[in-house]
Coordinates of C-alpha atoms and ligand atoms in Angstrom, one line a residue:
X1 CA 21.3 6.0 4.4
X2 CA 20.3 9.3 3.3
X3 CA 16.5 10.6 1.7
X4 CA 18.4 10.5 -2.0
X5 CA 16.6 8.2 -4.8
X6 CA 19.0 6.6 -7.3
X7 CA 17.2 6.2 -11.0
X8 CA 19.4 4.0 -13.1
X9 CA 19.6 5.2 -16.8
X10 CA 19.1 3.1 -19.9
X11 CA 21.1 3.5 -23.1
X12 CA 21.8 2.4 -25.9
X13 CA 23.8 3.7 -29.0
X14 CA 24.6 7.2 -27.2
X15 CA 20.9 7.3 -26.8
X16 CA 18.6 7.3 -23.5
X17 CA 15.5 4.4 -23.5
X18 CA 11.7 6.4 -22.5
X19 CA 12.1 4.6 -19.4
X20 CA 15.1 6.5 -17.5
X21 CA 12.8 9.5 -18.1
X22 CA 9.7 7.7 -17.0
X23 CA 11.8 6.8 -14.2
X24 CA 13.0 10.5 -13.9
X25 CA 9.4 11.5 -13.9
X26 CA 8.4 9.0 -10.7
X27 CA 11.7 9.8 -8.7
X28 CA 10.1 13.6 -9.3
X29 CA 7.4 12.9 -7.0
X30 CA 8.9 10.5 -4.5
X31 CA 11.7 12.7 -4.1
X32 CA 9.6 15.8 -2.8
X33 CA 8.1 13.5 -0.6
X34 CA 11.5 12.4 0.8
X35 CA 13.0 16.0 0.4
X36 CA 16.0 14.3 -1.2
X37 CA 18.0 14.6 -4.5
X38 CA 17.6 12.8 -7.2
X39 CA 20.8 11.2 -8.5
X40 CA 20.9 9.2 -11.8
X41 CA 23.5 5.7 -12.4
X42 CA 24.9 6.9 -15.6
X43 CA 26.5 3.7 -16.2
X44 CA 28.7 3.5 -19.6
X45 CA 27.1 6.4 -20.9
X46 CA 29.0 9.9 -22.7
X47 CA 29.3 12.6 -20.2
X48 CA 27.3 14.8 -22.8
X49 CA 24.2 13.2 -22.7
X50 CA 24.0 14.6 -18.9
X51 CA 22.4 17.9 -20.2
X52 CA 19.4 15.5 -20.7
X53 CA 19.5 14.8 -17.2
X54 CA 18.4 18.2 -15.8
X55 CA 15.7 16.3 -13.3
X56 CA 18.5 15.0 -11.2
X57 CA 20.3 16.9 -8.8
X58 CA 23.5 14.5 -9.4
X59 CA 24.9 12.4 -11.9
X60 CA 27.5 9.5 -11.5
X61 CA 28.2 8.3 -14.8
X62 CA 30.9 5.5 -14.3
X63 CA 33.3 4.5 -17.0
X64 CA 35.9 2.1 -18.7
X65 CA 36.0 -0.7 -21.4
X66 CA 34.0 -3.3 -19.8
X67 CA 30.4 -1.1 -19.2
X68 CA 30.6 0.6 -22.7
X69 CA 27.9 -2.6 -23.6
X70 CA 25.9 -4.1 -21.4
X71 CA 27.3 -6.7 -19.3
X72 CA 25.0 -7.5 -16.0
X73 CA 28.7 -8.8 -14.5
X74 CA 30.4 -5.4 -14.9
X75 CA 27.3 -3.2 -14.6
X76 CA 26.1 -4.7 -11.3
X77 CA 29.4 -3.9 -10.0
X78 CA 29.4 -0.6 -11.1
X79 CA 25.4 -0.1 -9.3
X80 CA 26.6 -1.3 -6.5
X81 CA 29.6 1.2 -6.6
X82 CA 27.3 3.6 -6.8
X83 CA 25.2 2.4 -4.7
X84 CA 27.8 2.4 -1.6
X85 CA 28.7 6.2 -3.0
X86 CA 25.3 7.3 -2.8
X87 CA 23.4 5.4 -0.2
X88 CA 20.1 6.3 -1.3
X89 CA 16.6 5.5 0.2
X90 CA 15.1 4.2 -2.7
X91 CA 16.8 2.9 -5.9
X92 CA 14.7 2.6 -9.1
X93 CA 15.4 0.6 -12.1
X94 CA 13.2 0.1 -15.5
X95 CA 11.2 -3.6 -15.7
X96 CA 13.6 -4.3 -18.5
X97 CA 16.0 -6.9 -19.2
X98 CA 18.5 -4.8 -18.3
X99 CA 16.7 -4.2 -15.0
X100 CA 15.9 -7.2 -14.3
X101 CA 19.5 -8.4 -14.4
X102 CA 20.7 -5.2 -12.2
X103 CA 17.6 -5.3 -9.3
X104 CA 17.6 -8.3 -8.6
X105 CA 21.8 -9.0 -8.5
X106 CA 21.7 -5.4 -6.3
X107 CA 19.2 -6.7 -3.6
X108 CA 21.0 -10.1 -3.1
X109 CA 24.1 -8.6 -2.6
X110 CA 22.8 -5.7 -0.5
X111 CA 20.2 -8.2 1.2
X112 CA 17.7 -5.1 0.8
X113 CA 13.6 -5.8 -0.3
X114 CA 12.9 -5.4 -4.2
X115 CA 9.3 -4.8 -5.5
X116 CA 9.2 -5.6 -8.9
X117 CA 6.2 -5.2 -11.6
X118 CA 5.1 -1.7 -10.1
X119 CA 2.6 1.3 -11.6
X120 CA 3.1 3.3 -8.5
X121 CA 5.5 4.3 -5.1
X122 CA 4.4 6.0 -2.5
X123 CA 7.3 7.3 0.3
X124 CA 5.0 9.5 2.3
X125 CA 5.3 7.2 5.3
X126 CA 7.3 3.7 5.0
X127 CA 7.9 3.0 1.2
X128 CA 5.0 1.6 -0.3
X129 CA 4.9 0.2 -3.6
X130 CA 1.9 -1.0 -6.1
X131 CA 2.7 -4.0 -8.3
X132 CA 0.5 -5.0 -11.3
X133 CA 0.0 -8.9 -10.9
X134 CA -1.8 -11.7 -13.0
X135 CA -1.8 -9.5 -16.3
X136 CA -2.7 -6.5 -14.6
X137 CA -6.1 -7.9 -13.0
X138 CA -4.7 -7.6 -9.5
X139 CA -2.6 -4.9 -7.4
X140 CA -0.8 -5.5 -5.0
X141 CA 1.0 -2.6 -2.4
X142 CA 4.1 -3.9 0.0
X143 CA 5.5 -2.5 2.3
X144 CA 9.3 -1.9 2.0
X145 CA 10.0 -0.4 5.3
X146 CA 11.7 3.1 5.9
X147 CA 14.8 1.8 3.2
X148 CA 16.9 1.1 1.4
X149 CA 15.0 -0.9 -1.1
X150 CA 14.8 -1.4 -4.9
X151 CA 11.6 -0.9 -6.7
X152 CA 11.6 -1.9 -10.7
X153 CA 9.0 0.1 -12.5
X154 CA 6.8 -1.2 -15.6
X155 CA 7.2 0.6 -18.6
X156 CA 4.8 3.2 -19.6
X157 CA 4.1 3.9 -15.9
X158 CA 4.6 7.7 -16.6
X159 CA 4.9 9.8 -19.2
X160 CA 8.8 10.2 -20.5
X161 CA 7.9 14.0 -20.9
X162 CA 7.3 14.4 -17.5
X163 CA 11.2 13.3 -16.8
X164 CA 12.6 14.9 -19.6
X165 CA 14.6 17.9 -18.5
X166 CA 17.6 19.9 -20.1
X167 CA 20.5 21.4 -17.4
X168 CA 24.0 20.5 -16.2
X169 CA 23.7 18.4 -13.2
X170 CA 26.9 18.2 -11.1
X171 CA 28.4 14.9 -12.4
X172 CA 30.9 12.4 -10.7
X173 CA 33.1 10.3 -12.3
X174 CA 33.5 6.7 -11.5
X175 CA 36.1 4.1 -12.9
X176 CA 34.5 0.5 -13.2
X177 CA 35.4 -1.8 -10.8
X178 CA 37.4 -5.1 -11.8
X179 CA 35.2 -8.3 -11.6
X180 CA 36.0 -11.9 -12.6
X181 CA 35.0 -11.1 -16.0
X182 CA 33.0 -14.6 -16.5
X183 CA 30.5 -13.1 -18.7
X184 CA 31.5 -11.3 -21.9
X185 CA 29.9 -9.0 -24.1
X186 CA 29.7 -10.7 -27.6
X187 CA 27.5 -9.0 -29.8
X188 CA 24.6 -6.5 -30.4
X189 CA 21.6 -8.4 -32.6
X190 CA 19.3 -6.0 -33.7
X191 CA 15.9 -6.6 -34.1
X192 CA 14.8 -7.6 -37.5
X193 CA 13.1 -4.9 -39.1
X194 CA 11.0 -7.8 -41.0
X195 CA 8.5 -7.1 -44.1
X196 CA 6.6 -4.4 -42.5
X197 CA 8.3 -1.6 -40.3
X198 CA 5.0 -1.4 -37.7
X199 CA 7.0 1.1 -36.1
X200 CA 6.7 3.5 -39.2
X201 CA 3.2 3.2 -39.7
X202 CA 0.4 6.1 -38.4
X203 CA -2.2 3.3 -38.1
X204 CA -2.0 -0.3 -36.7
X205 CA -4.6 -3.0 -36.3
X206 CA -3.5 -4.8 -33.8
X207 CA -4.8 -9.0 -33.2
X208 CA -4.7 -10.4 -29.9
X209 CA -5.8 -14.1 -29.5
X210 CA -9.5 -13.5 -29.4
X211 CA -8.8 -13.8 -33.1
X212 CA -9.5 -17.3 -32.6
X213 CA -7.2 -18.5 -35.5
X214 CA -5.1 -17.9 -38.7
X215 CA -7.4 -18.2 -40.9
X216 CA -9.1 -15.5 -39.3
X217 CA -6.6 -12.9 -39.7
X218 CA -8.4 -11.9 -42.6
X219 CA -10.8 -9.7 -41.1
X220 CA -8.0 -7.5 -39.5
X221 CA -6.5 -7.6 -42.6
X222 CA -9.1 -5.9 -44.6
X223 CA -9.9 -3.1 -41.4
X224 CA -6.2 -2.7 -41.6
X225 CA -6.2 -2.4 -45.9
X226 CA -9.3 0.2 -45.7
X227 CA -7.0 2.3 -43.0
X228 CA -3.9 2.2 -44.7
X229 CA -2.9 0.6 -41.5
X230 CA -0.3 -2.7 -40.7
X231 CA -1.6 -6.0 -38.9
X232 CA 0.6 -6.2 -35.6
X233 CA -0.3 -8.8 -33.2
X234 CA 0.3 -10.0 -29.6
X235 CA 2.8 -12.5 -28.5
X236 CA 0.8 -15.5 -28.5
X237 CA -0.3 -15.1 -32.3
X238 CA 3.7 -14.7 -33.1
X239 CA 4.7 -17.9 -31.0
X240 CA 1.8 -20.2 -32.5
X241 CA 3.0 -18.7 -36.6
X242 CA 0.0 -16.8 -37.4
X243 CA 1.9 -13.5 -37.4
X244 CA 5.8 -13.2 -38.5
X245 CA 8.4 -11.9 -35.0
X246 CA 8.5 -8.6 -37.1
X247 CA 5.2 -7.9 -36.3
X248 CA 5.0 -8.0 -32.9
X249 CA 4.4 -5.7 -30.6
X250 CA 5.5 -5.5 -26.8
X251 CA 8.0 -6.3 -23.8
X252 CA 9.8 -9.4 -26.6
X253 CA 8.5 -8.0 -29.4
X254 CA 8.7 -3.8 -30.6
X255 CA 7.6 -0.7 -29.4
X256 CA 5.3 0.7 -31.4
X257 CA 3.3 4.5 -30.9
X258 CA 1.1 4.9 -33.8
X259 CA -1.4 7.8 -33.9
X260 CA -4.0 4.7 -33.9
X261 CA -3.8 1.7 -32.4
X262 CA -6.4 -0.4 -32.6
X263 CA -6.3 -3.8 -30.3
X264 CA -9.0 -6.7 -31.4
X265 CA -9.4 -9.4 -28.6
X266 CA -6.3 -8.4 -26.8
X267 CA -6.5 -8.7 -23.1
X268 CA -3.5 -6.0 -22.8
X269 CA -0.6 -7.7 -20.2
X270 CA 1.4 -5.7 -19.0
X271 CA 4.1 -7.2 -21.7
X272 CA 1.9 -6.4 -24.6
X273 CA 1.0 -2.6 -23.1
X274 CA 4.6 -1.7 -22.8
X275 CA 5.1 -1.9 -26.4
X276 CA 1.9 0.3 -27.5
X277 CA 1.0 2.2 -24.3
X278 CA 2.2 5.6 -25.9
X279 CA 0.2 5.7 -28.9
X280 CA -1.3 8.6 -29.9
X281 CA -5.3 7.4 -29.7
X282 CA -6.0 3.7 -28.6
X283 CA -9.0 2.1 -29.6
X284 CA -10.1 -1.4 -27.9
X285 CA -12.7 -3.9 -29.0
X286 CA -12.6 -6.9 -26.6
X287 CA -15.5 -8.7 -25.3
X288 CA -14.7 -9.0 -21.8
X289 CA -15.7 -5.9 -20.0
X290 CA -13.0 -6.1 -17.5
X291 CA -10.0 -6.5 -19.7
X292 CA -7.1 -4.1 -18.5
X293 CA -6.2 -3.0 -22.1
X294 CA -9.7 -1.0 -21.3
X295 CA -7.7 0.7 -18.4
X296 CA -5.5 2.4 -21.4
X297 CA -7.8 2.6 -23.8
X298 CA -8.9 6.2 -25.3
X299 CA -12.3 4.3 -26.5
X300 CA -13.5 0.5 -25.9
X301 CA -16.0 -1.1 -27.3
X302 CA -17.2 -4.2 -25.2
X303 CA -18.3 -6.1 -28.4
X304 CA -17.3 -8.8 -30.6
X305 CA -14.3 -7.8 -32.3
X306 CA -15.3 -9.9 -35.9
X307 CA -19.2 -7.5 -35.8
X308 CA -17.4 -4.4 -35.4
X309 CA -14.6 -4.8 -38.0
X310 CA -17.1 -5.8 -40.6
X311 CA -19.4 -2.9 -40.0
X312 CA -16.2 -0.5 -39.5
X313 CA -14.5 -1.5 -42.9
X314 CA -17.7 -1.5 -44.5
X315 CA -18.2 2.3 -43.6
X316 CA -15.0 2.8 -44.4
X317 CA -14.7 2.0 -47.6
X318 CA -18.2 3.3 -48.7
X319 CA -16.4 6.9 -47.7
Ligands
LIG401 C1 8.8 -12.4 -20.5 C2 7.5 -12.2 -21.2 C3 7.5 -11.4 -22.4 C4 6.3 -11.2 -23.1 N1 6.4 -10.5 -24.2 C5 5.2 -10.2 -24.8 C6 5.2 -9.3 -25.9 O1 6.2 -8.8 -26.4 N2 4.0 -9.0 -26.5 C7 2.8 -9.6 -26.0 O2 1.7 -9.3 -26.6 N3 2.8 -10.4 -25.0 C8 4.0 -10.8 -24.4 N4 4.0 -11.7 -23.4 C9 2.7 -12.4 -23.1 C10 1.7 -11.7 -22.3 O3 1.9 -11.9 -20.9 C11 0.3 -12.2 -22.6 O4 0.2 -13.5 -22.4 C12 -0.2 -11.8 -24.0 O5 0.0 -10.5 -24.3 C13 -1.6 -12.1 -24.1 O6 -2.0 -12.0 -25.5 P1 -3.5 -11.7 -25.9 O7 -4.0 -10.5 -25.2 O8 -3.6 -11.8 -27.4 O9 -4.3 -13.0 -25.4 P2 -5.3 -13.2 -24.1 O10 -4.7 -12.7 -22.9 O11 -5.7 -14.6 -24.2 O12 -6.5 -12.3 -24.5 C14 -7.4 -12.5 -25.5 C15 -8.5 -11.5 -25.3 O13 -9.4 -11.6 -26.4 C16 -10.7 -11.3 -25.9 N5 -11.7 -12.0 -26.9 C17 -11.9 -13.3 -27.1 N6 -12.8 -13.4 -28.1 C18 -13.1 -12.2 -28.5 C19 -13.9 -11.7 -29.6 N7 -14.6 -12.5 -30.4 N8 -14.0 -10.3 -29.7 C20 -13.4 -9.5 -28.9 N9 -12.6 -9.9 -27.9 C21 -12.4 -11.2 -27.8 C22 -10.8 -12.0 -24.5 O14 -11.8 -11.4 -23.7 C23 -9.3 -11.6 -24.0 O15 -9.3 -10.4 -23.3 C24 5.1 -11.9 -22.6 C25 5.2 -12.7 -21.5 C26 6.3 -12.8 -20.8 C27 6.3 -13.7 -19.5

């Protein structure tokens, strides 16, 4: 094993996901504690988009036909190519659906611990890692031992700038290893970019189910006319049909970074934060003071959310 920590890039479309340079940003700090190099699983990727990479001290970008998509057959066996390349202390992966796939197949097979859900690593002494449990009312630290272990970070842990680095790190080339080829690659389905792009707008009035129904809506609905804003919701308003799939925001849903955001009776799970948690001013209005979206929030308001939108939009549109 050596003191290196392997961050596994996300792509897509020739483009790298926030999280590889959130994950970039983390292996920053662990790796001065470790005194190791960074090295980043490049896997599928265009050897140009290295000079993006300028954190790590290494690249292995491996190649061939069956990781140009995402395949968690072909691209498990490429981490763990890597993986036996590099043997690093600590390998970190995004809380994604691609990471999910790739952690948990890489611990199995290399029978090594995996912490997943985590805000925070610390390498100082044995690896340590913070999860967020229970929609982020409880943390929890384990103890990985000295390594090799897998830790899978939540979105919007650290700030992509922090990660994002231009240079021309040294970069090896790996050919895919053959697998059975069981699972195939079939086709990319976009998400549906629906009536309202939420993603477009500067403003967003978000509902969360303290709403308390359909009907109900309405009130967001006018905050959200007097702002020039969009309604977006949370998960649960989408599954139960208050709220059409292109309007939600989060882990299933889209990622959204308005200038505003504004969350009305959203508790703020981890799943909902990840798709809002870098927009540009967050206000909550919830009416339990300990909700975690309160933990992200640039201003709260520990009040009934249907009081303060009638008094807001009121003001509003009297100026
Ligand atoms: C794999 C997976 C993917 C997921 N993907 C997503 C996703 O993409 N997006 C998403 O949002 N969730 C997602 N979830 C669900 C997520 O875990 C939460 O269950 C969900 O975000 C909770 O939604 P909520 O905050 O609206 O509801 P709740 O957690 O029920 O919170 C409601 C809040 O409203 C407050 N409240 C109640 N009445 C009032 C009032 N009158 N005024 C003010 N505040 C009030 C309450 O205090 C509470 O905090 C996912 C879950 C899983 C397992």
């Amino acid at each position: 094993m050596t003191q290196d920590i392997l961050v596994v890039a996300e792509h897509l479309k020739g483009s790298f996901e926030d999280t590889t340079f959130e994950l970039l940003a983390v292996a920053r700090k662990v790796a001065a504690q470790t005194g190791g190099r960074i090295v980043v699983a490049l896997i599928g990727g265009e050897p140009s988009m290295c000079s993006e990479l300028g954190a790590a001290g290494k690249v292995v970008n491996v190649t061939g036909e069956a990781v140009v998509n995402f395949n968690p057959e072909s691209h498990g066996a490429a981490l763990d190519a890597v993986f036996e390349a590099v043997k690093p202390r600590m390998t970190m992966v995004g809380y994604t659906s691609m990471g999910m796939d790739l952690a948990s197949t890489l611990a199995v097979k290399k029978e090594i611990p995996h912490a997943a859900f985590c805000v925070e690593v610390d390498v100082s002494g044995t690896i340590n890692a913070v999860s967020q449990l229970y929609g982020g009312k409880m943390n929890v630290t384990s103890d990985l031992g000295e390594g090799p272990c897998i830790v899978s970070m939540l979105p919007g842990t650290a700030s992509p700038d922090d990660g994002r680095v231009s240079g021309n790190p040294p970069v090896e080339q790996i050919e895919v290893p053959e697998t059975d080829g069981k699972v195939r690659f079939s086709r990319l389905i976009e998400a549906e970019s629906g009536d309202v792009d939420i993603t477009a707008k500067e403003v967003l009035v978000a509902v969360g189910r303290g709403i308390g129904g359909k009907d109900d809506i309405e009130v967001a609905e006018e905050l959200a006319e007097a702002l020039d804003a969009a309604v977006a919701g949370s998960r649960p308003l989408i599954d139960a049909g208050w709220l059409p799939k292109s309007r939600q925001v989060g882990k299933s849903g889209l990622k959204v970074a308005p200038k505003v955001y504004i969350a009305l009776g959203i508790s703020g799970a981890p799943e909902h934060l990840e798709g809002m948690k870098s927009s540009g001013t967050i206000i909550a209005i919830n009416t339990d003071k300990n909700a975690p979206i309160f933990a992200v929030a640039h201003y709260g308001l520990n009040e009934d959310l249907f009081d303060v939108c009638e008094e807001l939009t009121e003001a509003i549109n009297e100026r």
